[in-house]
mmCIF file of C-alpha atoms and ligand atoms in Angstrom:
data_model
loop_
_atom_site.group_PDB
_atom_site.id
_atom_site.type_symbol
_atom_site.label_atom_id
_atom_site.label_comp_id
_atom_site.label_asym_id
_atom_site.label_seq_id
_atom_site.Cartn_x
_atom_site.Cartn_y
_atom_site.Cartn_z
ATOM 1 C CA UNK A 1462 -6.619 76.751 147.511
ATOM 2 C CA UNK A 1463 -9.996 78.720 147.883
ATOM 3 C CA UNK A 1464 -11.964 81.593 146.628
ATOM 4 C CA UNK A 1465 -12.664 83.593 149.559
ATOM 5 C CA UNK A 1466 -15.976 85.905 149.662
ATOM 6 C CA UNK A 1467 -16.192 88.838 152.123
ATOM 7 C CA UNK A 1468 -18.889 90.631 153.100
ATOM 8 C CA UNK A 1469 -18.422 92.257 156.627
ATOM 9 C CA UNK A 1470 -17.358 95.083 158.694
ATOM 10 C CA UNK A 1471 -15.503 95.147 162.037
ATOM 11 C CA UNK A 1472 -15.814 97.158 165.182
ATOM 12 C CA UNK A 1473 -13.516 96.865 167.942
ATOM 13 C CA UNK A 1474 -16.009 98.808 170.262
ATOM 14 C CA UNK A 1475 -19.035 96.966 171.462
ATOM 15 C CA UNK A 1476 -21.782 99.510 170.202
ATOM 16 C CA UNK A 1477 -20.482 101.552 167.157
ATOM 17 C CA UNK A 1478 -22.175 104.446 166.230
ATOM 18 C CA UNK A 1479 -20.385 106.418 163.572
ATOM 19 C CA UNK A 1480 -18.225 105.529 160.623
ATOM 20 C CA UNK A 1481 -14.908 106.213 163.197
ATOM 21 C CA UNK A 1482 -16.054 103.359 165.561
ATOM 22 C CA UNK A 1483 -15.270 100.918 162.785
ATOM 23 C CA UNK A 1484 -11.957 99.596 161.892
ATOM 24 C CA UNK A 1485 -13.424 98.189 158.740
ATOM 25 C CA UNK A 1486 -16.383 99.955 156.854
ATOM 26 C CA UNK A 1487 -18.760 97.580 155.222
ATOM 27 C CA UNK A 1488 -16.701 95.819 152.751
ATOM 28 C CA UNK A 1489 -17.777 93.214 149.929
ATOM 29 C CA UNK A 1490 -15.134 91.381 147.986
ATOM 30 C CA UNK A 1491 -13.696 88.366 146.199
ATOM 31 C CA UNK A 1492 -10.283 87.271 146.442
ATOM 32 C CA UNK A 1493 -10.341 84.689 143.498
ATOM 33 C CA UNK A 1494 -8.880 81.317 144.155
ATOM 34 C CA UNK A 1495 -5.308 81.489 143.138
ATOM 35 C CA UNK A 1496 -4.778 85.239 143.025
ATOM 36 C CA UNK A 1497 -2.096 87.038 144.381
ATOM 37 C CA UNK A 1498 -3.273 90.178 146.105
ATOM 38 C CA UNK A 1499 -1.664 93.070 148.196
ATOM 39 C CA UNK A 1500 -3.574 94.914 150.783
ATOM 40 C CA UNK A 1501 -1.812 98.433 150.669
ATOM 41 C CA UNK A 1502 -2.376 101.240 152.986
ATOM 42 C CA UNK A 1503 -0.991 103.701 155.857
ATOM 43 C CA UNK A 1504 -0.380 102.586 159.370
ATOM 44 C CA UNK A 1505 -3.860 102.152 161.152
ATOM 45 C CA UNK A 1506 -6.080 101.844 157.751
ATOM 46 C CA UNK A 1507 -7.340 98.051 158.856
ATOM 47 C CA UNK A 1508 -4.877 95.994 156.948
ATOM 48 C CA UNK A 1509 -4.117 93.558 159.799
ATOM 49 C CA UNK A 1510 -7.770 93.778 160.893
ATOM 50 C CA UNK A 1511 -8.838 92.377 157.629
ATOM 51 C CA UNK A 1512 -6.324 89.890 157.252
ATOM 52 C CA UNK A 1513 -7.246 88.430 160.935
ATOM 53 C CA UNK A 1514 -10.750 88.397 159.848
ATOM 54 C CA UNK A 1515 -9.879 86.466 157.059
ATOM 55 C CA UNK A 1516 -7.554 83.918 159.041
ATOM 56 C CA UNK A 1517 -9.974 83.632 161.618
ATOM 57 C CA UNK A 1518 -7.770 85.196 164.297
ATOM 58 C CA UNK A 1519 -10.921 87.844 164.552
ATOM 59 C CA UNK A 1520 -14.300 87.163 164.043
ATOM 60 C CA UNK A 1521 -15.611 90.135 162.175
ATOM 61 C CA UNK A 1522 -18.458 92.105 164.366
ATOM 62 C CA UNK A 1523 -20.720 92.153 161.326
ATOM 63 C CA UNK A 1524 -21.090 89.992 158.366
ATOM 64 C CA UNK A 1525 -19.829 86.501 156.930
ATOM 65 C CA UNK A 1526 -16.521 85.184 155.117
ATOM 66 C CA UNK A 1527 -17.331 82.219 152.833
ATOM 67 C CA UNK A 1528 -14.686 79.781 151.667
ATOM 68 C CA UNK A 1529 -15.367 78.278 148.300
ATOM 69 C CA UNK A 1530 -19.164 79.211 148.935
ATOM 70 C CA UNK A 1531 -18.812 77.550 152.554
ATOM 71 C CA UNK A 1532 -19.579 79.746 155.514
ATOM 72 C CA UNK A 1533 -16.496 80.006 157.826
ATOM 73 C CA UNK A 1534 -17.497 83.003 159.790
ATOM 74 C CA UNK A 1535 -17.272 81.039 162.993
ATOM 75 C CA UNK A 1536 -14.379 78.738 162.200
ATOM 76 C CA UNK A 1537 -11.107 78.665 163.673
ATOM 77 C CA UNK A 1538 -7.798 79.520 161.832
ATOM 78 C CA UNK A 1539 -6.954 75.632 161.925
ATOM 79 C CA UNK A 1540 -10.701 74.754 160.658
ATOM 80 C CA UNK A 1541 -10.012 77.359 157.931
ATOM 81 C CA UNK A 1542 -6.847 75.595 156.702
ATOM 82 C CA UNK A 1543 -4.818 78.855 156.618
ATOM 83 C CA UNK A 1544 -1.207 79.900 156.661
ATOM 84 C CA UNK A 1545 -0.421 83.002 158.157
ATOM 85 C CA UNK A 1546 3.112 84.598 158.106
ATOM 86 C CA UNK A 1547 3.508 87.609 160.595
ATOM 87 C CA UNK A 1548 5.840 90.593 160.481
ATOM 88 C CA UNK A 1549 8.298 89.010 163.191
ATOM 89 C CA UNK A 1550 9.529 85.495 163.008
ATOM 90 C CA UNK A 1551 7.478 82.739 164.762
ATOM 91 C CA UNK A 1552 9.891 79.831 164.684
ATOM 92 C CA UNK A 1553 10.699 77.276 167.625
ATOM 93 C CA UNK A 1554 14.139 78.154 168.812
ATOM 94 C CA UNK A 1555 15.011 74.758 170.487
ATOM 95 C CA UNK A 1556 14.209 72.845 166.670
ATOM 96 C CA UNK A 1557 17.003 72.751 163.930
ATOM 97 C CA UNK A 1558 15.691 74.586 160.834
ATOM 98 C CA UNK A 1559 14.593 71.390 158.999
ATOM 99 C CA UNK A 1560 12.355 70.733 162.006
ATOM 100 C CA UNK A 1561 10.952 74.082 161.854
ATOM 101 C CA UNK A 1562 10.125 73.948 158.161
ATOM 102 C CA UNK A 1563 8.602 70.143 158.809
ATOM 103 C CA UNK A 1564 6.496 71.081 161.981
ATOM 104 C CA UNK A 1565 3.404 72.210 160.138
ATOM 105 C CA UNK A 1566 3.485 68.655 158.046
ATOM 106 C CA UNK A 1567 4.257 66.429 160.752
ATOM 107 C CA UNK A 1568 1.586 68.202 162.915
ATOM 108 C CA UNK A 1569 -0.833 67.075 160.255
ATOM 109 C CA UNK A 1570 0.134 63.401 160.042
ATOM 110 C CA UNK A 1571 1.933 63.864 156.587
ATOM 111 C CA UNK A 1572 3.791 60.749 155.783
ATOM 112 C CA UNK A 1573 7.619 61.221 156.275
ATOM 113 C CA UNK A 1574 8.839 60.695 152.664
ATOM 114 C CA UNK A 1575 6.342 63.579 151.578
ATOM 115 C CA UNK A 1576 7.835 65.701 154.507
ATOM 116 C CA UNK A 1577 11.311 65.407 153.462
ATOM 117 C CA UNK A 1578 10.317 65.811 149.937
ATOM 118 C CA UNK A 1579 8.586 69.436 150.610
ATOM 119 C CA UNK A 1580 11.049 70.535 153.214
ATOM 120 C CA UNK A 1581 13.854 70.155 150.719
ATOM 121 C CA UNK A 1582 11.991 71.909 148.105
ATOM 122 C CA UNK A 1583 11.205 74.529 150.244
ATOM 123 C CA UNK A 1584 14.425 74.862 151.608
ATOM 124 C CA UNK A 1585 16.227 75.102 148.192
ATOM 125 C CA UNK A 1586 13.719 77.994 147.065
ATOM 126 C CA UNK A 1587 14.511 80.132 150.427
ATOM 127 C CA UNK A 1588 18.196 79.202 150.236
ATOM 128 C CA UNK A 1589 18.195 77.518 153.713
ATOM 129 C CA UNK A 1590 19.415 73.976 152.248
ATOM 130 C CA UNK A 1591 22.800 74.133 153.947
ATOM 131 C CA UNK A 1592 21.400 75.500 157.271
ATOM 132 C CA UNK A 1593 18.913 72.464 157.646
ATOM 133 C CA UNK A 1594 20.615 70.945 160.660
ATOM 134 C CA UNK A 1595 21.362 73.778 162.435
ATOM 135 C CA UNK A 1596 19.552 74.933 165.637
ATOM 136 C CA UNK A 1597 17.401 77.684 164.704
ATOM 137 C CA UNK A 1598 18.319 79.840 167.786
ATOM 138 C CA UNK A 1599 21.809 80.743 166.415
ATOM 139 C CA UNK A 1600 20.419 82.588 163.349
ATOM 140 C CA UNK A 1601 20.139 86.067 162.447
ATOM 141 C CA UNK A 1602 16.616 87.809 162.310
ATOM 142 C CA UNK A 1603 16.533 87.428 158.612
ATOM 143 C CA UNK A 1604 16.963 83.604 158.325
ATOM 144 C CA UNK A 1605 14.722 83.283 161.143
ATOM 145 C CA UNK A 1606 12.060 85.427 159.092
ATOM 146 C CA UNK A 1607 12.856 83.096 155.958
ATOM 147 C CA UNK A 1608 12.126 80.211 158.067
ATOM 148 C CA UNK A 1609 8.749 81.723 159.227
ATOM 149 C CA UNK A 1610 7.957 82.146 155.560
ATOM 150 C CA UNK A 1611 9.226 78.625 154.727
ATOM 151 C CA UNK A 1612 6.668 77.216 157.334
ATOM 152 C CA UNK A 1613 4.009 79.061 155.322
ATOM 153 C CA UNK A 1614 4.692 77.848 152.130
ATOM 154 C CA UNK A 1615 5.681 74.158 152.939
ATOM 155 C CA UNK A 1616 2.074 72.864 153.151
ATOM 156 C CA UNK A 1617 0.581 72.798 149.634
ATOM 157 C CA UNK A 1618 -2.980 71.948 151.006
ATOM 158 C CA UNK A 1619 -3.790 75.293 152.461
ATOM 159 C CA UNK A 1620 -6.802 77.356 151.383
ATOM 160 C CA UNK A 1621 -4.882 80.756 151.428
ATOM 161 C CA UNK A 1622 -1.571 81.990 152.728
ATOM 162 C CA UNK A 1623 -1.652 85.370 154.485
ATOM 163 C CA UNK A 1624 1.184 87.439 154.831
ATOM 164 C CA UNK A 1625 1.326 90.429 157.259
ATOM 165 C CA UNK A 1626 4.661 92.752 156.473
ATOM 166 C CA UNK A 1627 6.631 89.645 156.151
ATOM 167 C CA UNK A 1628 9.634 91.339 154.921
ATOM 168 C CA UNK A 1629 10.037 94.504 157.579
ATOM 169 C CA UNK A 1630 13.110 92.871 159.566
ATOM 170 C CA UNK A 1631 14.806 91.548 156.077
ATOM 171 C CA UNK A 1632 17.559 93.933 154.762
ATOM 172 C CA UNK A 1633 16.848 95.549 151.646
ATOM 173 C CA UNK A 1634 19.056 93.266 149.092
ATOM 174 C CA UNK A 1635 17.358 90.323 150.502
ATOM 175 C CA UNK A 1636 14.016 91.673 150.371
ATOM 176 C CA UNK A 1637 14.098 92.299 146.908
ATOM 177 C CA UNK A 1638 15.286 88.813 146.270
ATOM 178 C CA UNK A 1639 12.389 87.409 148.736
ATOM 179 C CA UNK A 1640 9.875 89.339 146.874
ATOM 180 C CA UNK A 1641 10.667 87.736 143.489
ATOM 181 C CA UNK A 1642 10.833 84.201 145.131
ATOM 182 C CA UNK A 1643 7.555 84.763 146.268
ATOM 183 C CA UNK A 1644 6.356 85.791 143.181
ATOM 184 C CA UNK A 1645 7.756 82.819 141.467
ATOM 185 C CA UNK A 1646 6.163 80.545 144.225
ATOM 186 C CA UNK A 1647 2.745 81.763 143.276
ATOM 187 C CA UNK A 1648 3.434 81.151 139.596
ATOM 188 C CA UNK A 1649 4.642 77.573 140.314
ATOM 189 C CA UNK A 1650 1.776 76.758 142.927
ATOM 190 C CA UNK A 1651 -1.229 79.031 142.059
ATOM 191 C CA UNK A 1652 -1.597 79.483 145.493
ATOM 192 C CA UNK A 1653 -4.201 82.132 146.919
ATOM 193 C CA UNK A 1654 -1.544 84.798 148.365
ATOM 194 C CA UNK A 1655 -2.705 87.845 150.320
ATOM 195 C CA UNK A 1656 0.181 90.000 151.224
ATOM 196 C CA UNK A 1657 -0.194 93.261 153.785
ATOM 197 C CA UNK A 1658 2.090 96.033 153.219
ATOM 198 C CA UNK A 1659 2.446 99.790 153.595
ATOM 199 C CA UNK A 1660 4.881 99.895 150.753
ATOM 200 C CA UNK A 1661 3.553 100.493 147.279
ATOM 201 C CA UNK A 1662 6.753 99.036 145.624
ATOM 202 C CA UNK A 1663 6.266 96.026 147.444
ATOM 203 C CA UNK A 1664 2.621 95.784 146.509
ATOM 204 C CA UNK A 1665 3.020 96.589 143.175
ATOM 205 C CA UNK A 1666 5.634 94.189 142.444
ATOM 206 C CA UNK A 1667 4.015 90.901 144.287
ATOM 207 C CA UNK A 1668 0.469 91.346 143.508
ATOM 208 C CA UNK A 1669 -1.844 91.034 140.255
ATOM 209 C CA UNK A 1670 -4.240 92.669 141.886
ATOM 210 C CA UNK A 1671 -3.808 95.583 144.743
ATOM 211 C CA UNK A 1672 -6.329 96.286 147.270
ATOM 212 C CA UNK A 1673 -5.633 100.104 148.416
ATOM 213 C CA UNK A 1674 -7.091 100.828 151.908
ATOM 214 C CA UNK A 1675 -7.993 104.129 153.480
ATOM 215 C CA UNK A 1676 -9.356 104.510 157.068
ATOM 216 C CA UNK A 1677 -11.118 101.109 157.027
ATOM 217 C CA UNK A 1678 -12.200 101.369 153.243
ATOM 218 C CA UNK A 1679 -11.067 99.663 150.195
ATOM 219 C CA UNK A 1680 -10.852 102.698 147.961
ATOM 220 C CA UNK A 1681 -9.674 101.051 144.988
ATOM 221 C CA UNK A 1682 -8.803 97.583 143.620
ATOM 222 C CA UNK A 1683 -7.238 97.023 140.610
ATOM 223 C CA UNK A 1684 -3.282 95.957 138.812
ATOM 224 C CA UNK A 1685 -0.480 98.297 139.203
ATOM 225 C CA UNK A 1686 -1.164 100.207 136.041
ATOM 226 C CA UNK A 1687 -4.750 101.045 136.613
ATOM 227 C CA UNK A 1688 -3.786 102.435 140.139
ATOM 228 C CA UNK A 1689 -1.182 104.538 138.379
ATOM 229 C CA UNK A 1690 -2.993 105.453 135.409
ATOM 230 C CA UNK A 1691 -6.680 106.149 136.599
ATOM 231 C CA UNK A 1692 -6.791 106.448 140.438
ATOM 232 C CA UNK A 1693 -10.534 105.995 141.372
ATOM 233 C CA UNK A 1694 -9.897 108.394 144.267
ATOM 234 C CA UNK A 1695 -7.500 111.454 144.945
ATOM 235 C CA UNK A 1696 -6.320 109.244 147.965
ATOM 236 C CA UNK A 1697 -4.874 106.704 145.379
ATOM 237 C CA UNK A 1698 -3.476 109.190 143.285
ATOM 238 C CA UNK A 1699 -1.431 110.677 146.363
ATOM 239 C CA UNK A 1700 -0.506 107.390 147.787
ATOM 240 C CA UNK A 1701 0.736 105.737 144.726
ATOM 241 C CA UNK A 1702 3.634 107.001 142.877
ATOM 242 C CA UNK A 1703 6.838 108.781 143.750
ATOM 243 C CA UNK A 1704 5.888 111.856 143.998
ATOM 244 C CA UNK A 1705 2.233 111.212 144.107
ATOM 245 C CA UNK A 1706 -0.343 112.845 141.492
ATOM 246 C CA UNK A 1707 -0.591 116.530 141.374
ATOM 247 C CA UNK A 1708 -3.954 118.018 142.104
ATOM 248 C CA UNK A 1709 -4.814 121.463 141.010
ATOM 249 C CA UNK A 1710 -8.705 122.772 141.801
ATOM 250 C CA UNK A 1711 -10.269 124.261 138.452
ATOM 251 C CA UNK A 1712 -13.863 125.776 137.788
ATOM 252 C CA UNK A 1713 -16.086 125.209 134.872
ATOM 253 C CA UNK A 1714 -16.597 128.742 133.233
ATOM 254 C CA UNK A 1715 -17.911 129.892 129.907
ATOM 255 C CA UNK A 1716 -17.422 126.532 128.298
ATOM 256 C CA UNK A 1717 -13.841 125.805 129.441
ATOM 257 C CA UNK A 1718 -11.720 124.923 132.528
ATOM 258 C CA UNK A 1719 -10.755 127.875 134.483
ATOM 259 C CA UNK A 1720 -7.271 127.211 136.271
ATOM 260 C CA UNK A 1721 -5.822 130.029 138.295
ATOM 261 C CA UNK A 1722 -7.231 132.390 136.196
ATOM 262 C CA UNK A 1723 -6.579 131.137 132.836
ATOM 263 C CA UNK A 1724 -9.058 129.215 130.602
ATOM 264 C CA UNK A 1725 -8.122 126.058 128.858
ATOM 265 C CA UNK A 1726 -9.980 123.772 126.383
ATOM 266 C CA UNK A 1727 -8.746 120.246 126.764
ATOM 267 C CA UNK A 1728 -10.217 117.635 124.868
ATOM 268 C CA UNK A 1729 -12.645 115.741 127.095
ATOM 269 C CA UNK A 1730 -15.205 113.039 126.605
ATOM 270 C CA UNK A 1731 -18.829 114.308 126.594
ATOM 271 C CA UNK A 1732 -19.477 112.438 130.167
ATOM 272 C CA UNK A 1733 -16.485 114.134 131.695
ATOM 273 C CA UNK A 1734 -17.373 117.204 130.208
ATOM 274 C CA UNK A 1735 -20.925 117.086 131.476
ATOM 275 C CA UNK A 1736 -20.003 115.912 134.992
ATOM 276 C CA UNK A 1737 -17.285 118.981 135.025
ATOM 277 C CA UNK A 1738 -20.248 121.303 134.113
ATOM 278 C CA UNK A 1739 -22.449 119.871 136.570
ATOM 279 C CA UNK A 1740 -20.107 120.142 139.357
ATOM 280 C CA UNK A 1741 -18.673 123.606 138.737
ATOM 281 C CA UNK A 1742 -15.720 122.921 141.085
ATOM 282 C CA UNK A 1743 -13.354 119.871 140.521
ATOM 283 C CA UNK A 1744 -9.870 118.669 140.961
ATOM 284 C CA UNK A 1745 -7.532 118.401 138.196
ATOM 285 C CA UNK A 1746 -5.309 115.328 138.246
ATOM 286 C CA UNK A 1747 -1.637 114.800 136.731
ATOM 287 C CA UNK A 1748 1.105 112.599 137.301
ATOM 288 C CA UNK A 1749 4.706 114.249 137.547
ATOM 289 C CA UNK A 1750 5.606 111.506 134.678
ATOM 290 C CA UNK A 1751 2.950 113.204 132.468
ATOM 291 C CA UNK A 1752 4.007 116.917 133.162
ATOM 292 C CA UNK A 1753 6.141 118.271 130.363
ATOM 293 C CA UNK A 1754 7.790 121.401 129.605
ATOM 294 C CA UNK A 1755 5.833 123.139 127.092
ATOM 295 C CA UNK A 1756 6.728 126.871 124.927
ATOM 296 C CA UNK A 1757 6.016 129.778 126.403
ATOM 297 C CA UNK A 1758 2.273 131.000 126.588
ATOM 298 C CA UNK A 1759 1.273 127.596 124.927
ATOM 299 C CA UNK A 1760 -2.495 127.678 125.272
ATOM 300 C CA UNK A 1761 -2.775 124.183 127.028
ATOM 301 C CA UNK A 1762 0.167 125.235 129.213
ATOM 302 C CA UNK A 1763 -0.206 126.348 132.809
ATOM 303 C CA UNK A 1764 2.917 128.885 134.049
ATOM 304 C CA UNK A 1765 4.433 127.629 137.346
ATOM 305 C CA UNK A 1766 6.910 129.697 139.419
ATOM 306 C CA UNK A 1767 10.031 127.286 139.736
ATOM 307 C CA UNK A 1768 10.997 126.634 143.368
ATOM 308 C CA UNK A 1769 13.761 124.342 142.591
ATOM 309 C CA UNK A 1770 14.766 121.552 139.987
ATOM 310 C CA UNK A 1771 16.886 118.577 141.444
ATOM 311 C CA UNK A 1772 18.874 116.133 139.907
ATOM 312 C CA UNK A 1773 17.619 112.778 141.393
ATOM 313 C CA UNK A 1774 19.969 110.621 139.112
ATOM 314 C CA UNK A 1775 17.520 109.018 136.648
ATOM 315 C CA UNK A 1776 15.570 112.405 136.014
ATOM 316 C CA UNK A 1777 15.054 116.029 137.183
ATOM 317 C CA UNK A 1778 12.332 116.824 139.569
ATOM 318 C CA UNK A 1779 10.834 120.106 139.307
ATOM 319 C CA UNK A 1780 8.775 121.672 142.161
ATOM 320 C CA UNK A 1781 6.853 124.944 141.259
ATOM 321 C CA UNK A 1782 3.929 126.693 142.388
ATOM 322 C CA UNK A 1783 1.009 127.814 140.324
ATOM 323 C CA UNK A 1784 0.296 131.134 140.788
ATOM 324 C CA UNK A 1785 -3.336 133.075 140.800
ATOM 325 C CA UNK A 1786 -3.340 136.760 141.331
ATOM 326 C CA UNK A 1787 -0.135 136.897 143.082
ATOM 327 C CA UNK A 1788 -1.091 134.250 145.587
ATOM 328 C CA UNK A 1789 -0.327 130.547 145.449
ATOM 329 C CA UNK A 1790 -3.037 128.203 144.135
ATOM 330 C CA UNK A 1791 -1.022 124.884 144.251
ATOM 331 C CA UNK A 1792 2.000 123.005 144.103
ATOM 332 C CA UNK A 1793 3.392 120.989 140.940
ATOM 333 C CA UNK A 1794 5.854 118.313 140.725
ATOM 334 C CA UNK A 1795 7.238 117.102 137.201
ATOM 335 C CA UNK A 1796 9.585 114.471 136.274
ATOM 336 C CA UNK A 1797 11.722 116.041 134.018
ATOM 337 C CA UNK A 1798 14.705 115.200 131.637
ATOM 338 C CA UNK A 1799 18.074 117.167 131.426
ATOM 339 C CA UNK A 1800 15.767 120.254 129.861
ATOM 340 C CA UNK A 1801 15.066 121.059 133.495
ATOM 341 C CA UNK A 1802 18.736 121.632 134.552
ATOM 342 C CA UNK A 1803 19.007 125.142 133.128
ATOM 343 C CA UNK A 1804 15.738 126.018 135.534
ATOM 344 C CA UNK A 1805 16.390 128.139 138.334
ATOM 345 C CA UNK A 1806 14.316 129.306 141.577
ATOM 346 C CA UNK A 1807 12.101 132.065 140.489
ATOM 347 C CA UNK A 1808 12.039 131.204 136.593
ATOM 348 C CA UNK A 1809 8.514 130.884 134.982
ATOM 349 C CA UNK A 1810 8.087 127.418 133.414
ATOM 350 C CA UNK A 1811 5.287 126.235 131.252
ATOM 351 C CA UNK A 1812 3.881 122.823 131.775
ATOM 352 C CA UNK A 1813 1.469 121.043 129.941
ATOM 353 C CA UNK A 1814 -1.103 119.841 132.667
ATOM 354 C CA UNK A 1815 -3.681 119.015 129.904
ATOM 355 C CA UNK A 1816 -3.194 115.836 128.069
ATOM 356 C CA UNK A 1817 -4.931 112.362 127.506
ATOM 357 C CA UNK A 1818 -3.596 111.337 131.172
ATOM 358 C CA UNK A 1819 -5.235 113.828 132.784
ATOM 359 C CA UNK A 1820 -7.914 112.972 135.524
ATOM 360 C CA UNK A 1821 -10.735 114.855 136.923
ATOM 361 C CA UNK A 1822 -12.147 114.281 140.534
ATOM 362 C CA UNK A 1823 -15.568 115.360 141.598
ATOM 363 C CA UNK A 1824 -15.930 115.049 145.618
ATOM 364 C CA UNK A 1825 -12.372 113.305 145.520
ATOM 365 C CA UNK A 1826 -13.925 110.622 143.289
ATOM 366 C CA UNK A 1827 -12.436 110.088 139.651
ATOM 367 C CA UNK A 1828 -14.824 111.249 136.855
ATOM 368 C CA UNK A 1829 -15.037 108.018 134.536
HETATM 369 N N1 ATP B 1132 -7.250 94.846 169.324
HETATM 370 C C1 ATP B 1132 -7.753 96.411 168.916
HETATM 371 N N2 ATP B 1132 -8.515 96.619 169.615
HETATM 372 C C2 ATP B 1132 -8.844 98.141 169.471
HETATM 373 N N3 ATP B 1132 -8.683 98.773 168.366
HETATM 374 C C3 ATP B 1132 -7.720 98.421 167.621
HETATM 375 C C4 ATP B 1132 -7.251 96.952 167.856
HETATM 376 N N4 ATP B 1132 -6.390 96.430 166.815
HETATM 377 C C5 ATP B 1132 -6.495 97.594 166.002
HETATM 378 N N5 ATP B 1132 -7.221 98.699 166.370
HETATM 379 C C6 ATP B 1132 -7.314 100.145 165.569
HETATM 380 O O1 ATP B 1132 -8.055 99.610 164.415
HETATM 381 C C7 ATP B 1132 -7.580 100.527 163.353
HETATM 382 C C8 ATP B 1132 -7.088 99.554 162.352
HETATM 383 O O2 ATP B 1132 -5.932 98.857 162.939
HETATM 384 P P1 ATP B 1132 -5.132 97.788 162.020
HETATM 385 O O3 ATP B 1132 -4.048 97.234 163.026
HETATM 386 O O4 ATP B 1132 -6.021 97.008 161.171
HETATM 387 O O5 ATP B 1132 -4.346 98.607 160.962
HETATM 388 P P2 ATP B 1132 -3.187 98.434 159.520
HETATM 389 O O6 ATP B 1132 -3.593 98.713 158.723
HETATM 390 O O7 ATP B 1132 -2.792 96.773 160.249
HETATM 391 O O8 ATP B 1132 -1.799 99.251 160.478
HETATM 392 P P3 ATP B 1132 -0.558 98.890 160.350
HETATM 393 O O9 ATP B 1132 0.286 99.490 159.206
HETATM 394 O O10 ATP B 1132 0.171 100.026 161.500
HETATM 395 O O11 ATP B 1132 -0.035 97.640 160.985
HETATM 396 C C9 ATP B 1132 -6.680 100.965 164.062
HETATM 397 O O12 ATP B 1132 -7.026 102.492 164.307
HETATM 398 C C10 ATP B 1132 -6.310 100.486 165.398
HETATM 399 O O13 ATP B 1132 -5.985 101.493 166.294
HETATM 400 MG MG1 MG B 1133 -0.818 96.030 160.634
#
């Protein structure tokens, strides 16, 4: 296993001029040896490009990649000793399941006894033991993808294992099992794993560190709770969570926060207060989980006009609009308990927007 240092940028066009010409903007990042990472972001943000730069399938147009301090920028995937699992199965249909699993080992001249031991172990982990002698060609897509995963996991001498949305073809129940399996395997073998997905649940359950990407940029790297509690950028607030973070525009006026024509005096650290004062205009971020119904006319609460309150099963989702001089100043979504059941469209609900979880953003960046 290896520590991977990136200091690179990539453009698919020969003579990049603007930021838009880059699939990956300049990025400096270290994947620590033995860490479990996810690259999370919407379609087209550069996840596969980054993964392929790490594996060596793609040479970055700018910069370098080092494994354990050794420059591998020009090295092939084979020389980098990387295992990669793709979105769709890559297996040999003419071989049996067992032969497929053994292939990466036999290819490297691993002694047969060791091959059998490793194949047996990986097959067991992935529930493939009973199919080892079967031809791979007859199997369903998800069984084939399990073989692909097994082929990625069978070698213990790789620098890192890279996964590019490997569970796309797997049905939801099995997906959940395999995700747990991968996590167990990571704990057992302490492999450096990098896992690409656009599914936040997948990223947050699998990885210790999630790299959130947007338009060729790593906007935040952190564990699940940091992404949830303190999104570094409004994009991360929107993208993580279900539904995502709420954002309202506030102004600093008369030593207070002005929001939709009302004045509030939330508890702020001196540095946040100074930043809001200097900015004049800013965004207030609050997660649906941290909004609560407050008494009518509560000094720290914001009145919203209820659009609907829906019973989602484990919670009620309230959607309401913040009104300013009769116009709509923003939408709030709140995850509430059964106290929301009596709310009707057109009612006014008072929501506690300001609390210790509330985040503030200037130019879309979190005020620390
Ligand atoms: N071979 C290529 N030639 C030119 N442009 C490319 C190539 N591959 C990707 N791109 C562009 O680079 C950007 C990043 O693409 P990339 O495939 O890395 O995104 P992604 O995050 O993996 O998306 P997805 O979730 O859809 O797989 C996109 O704008 C894409 O159109
Ligand atoms: Mg991709």
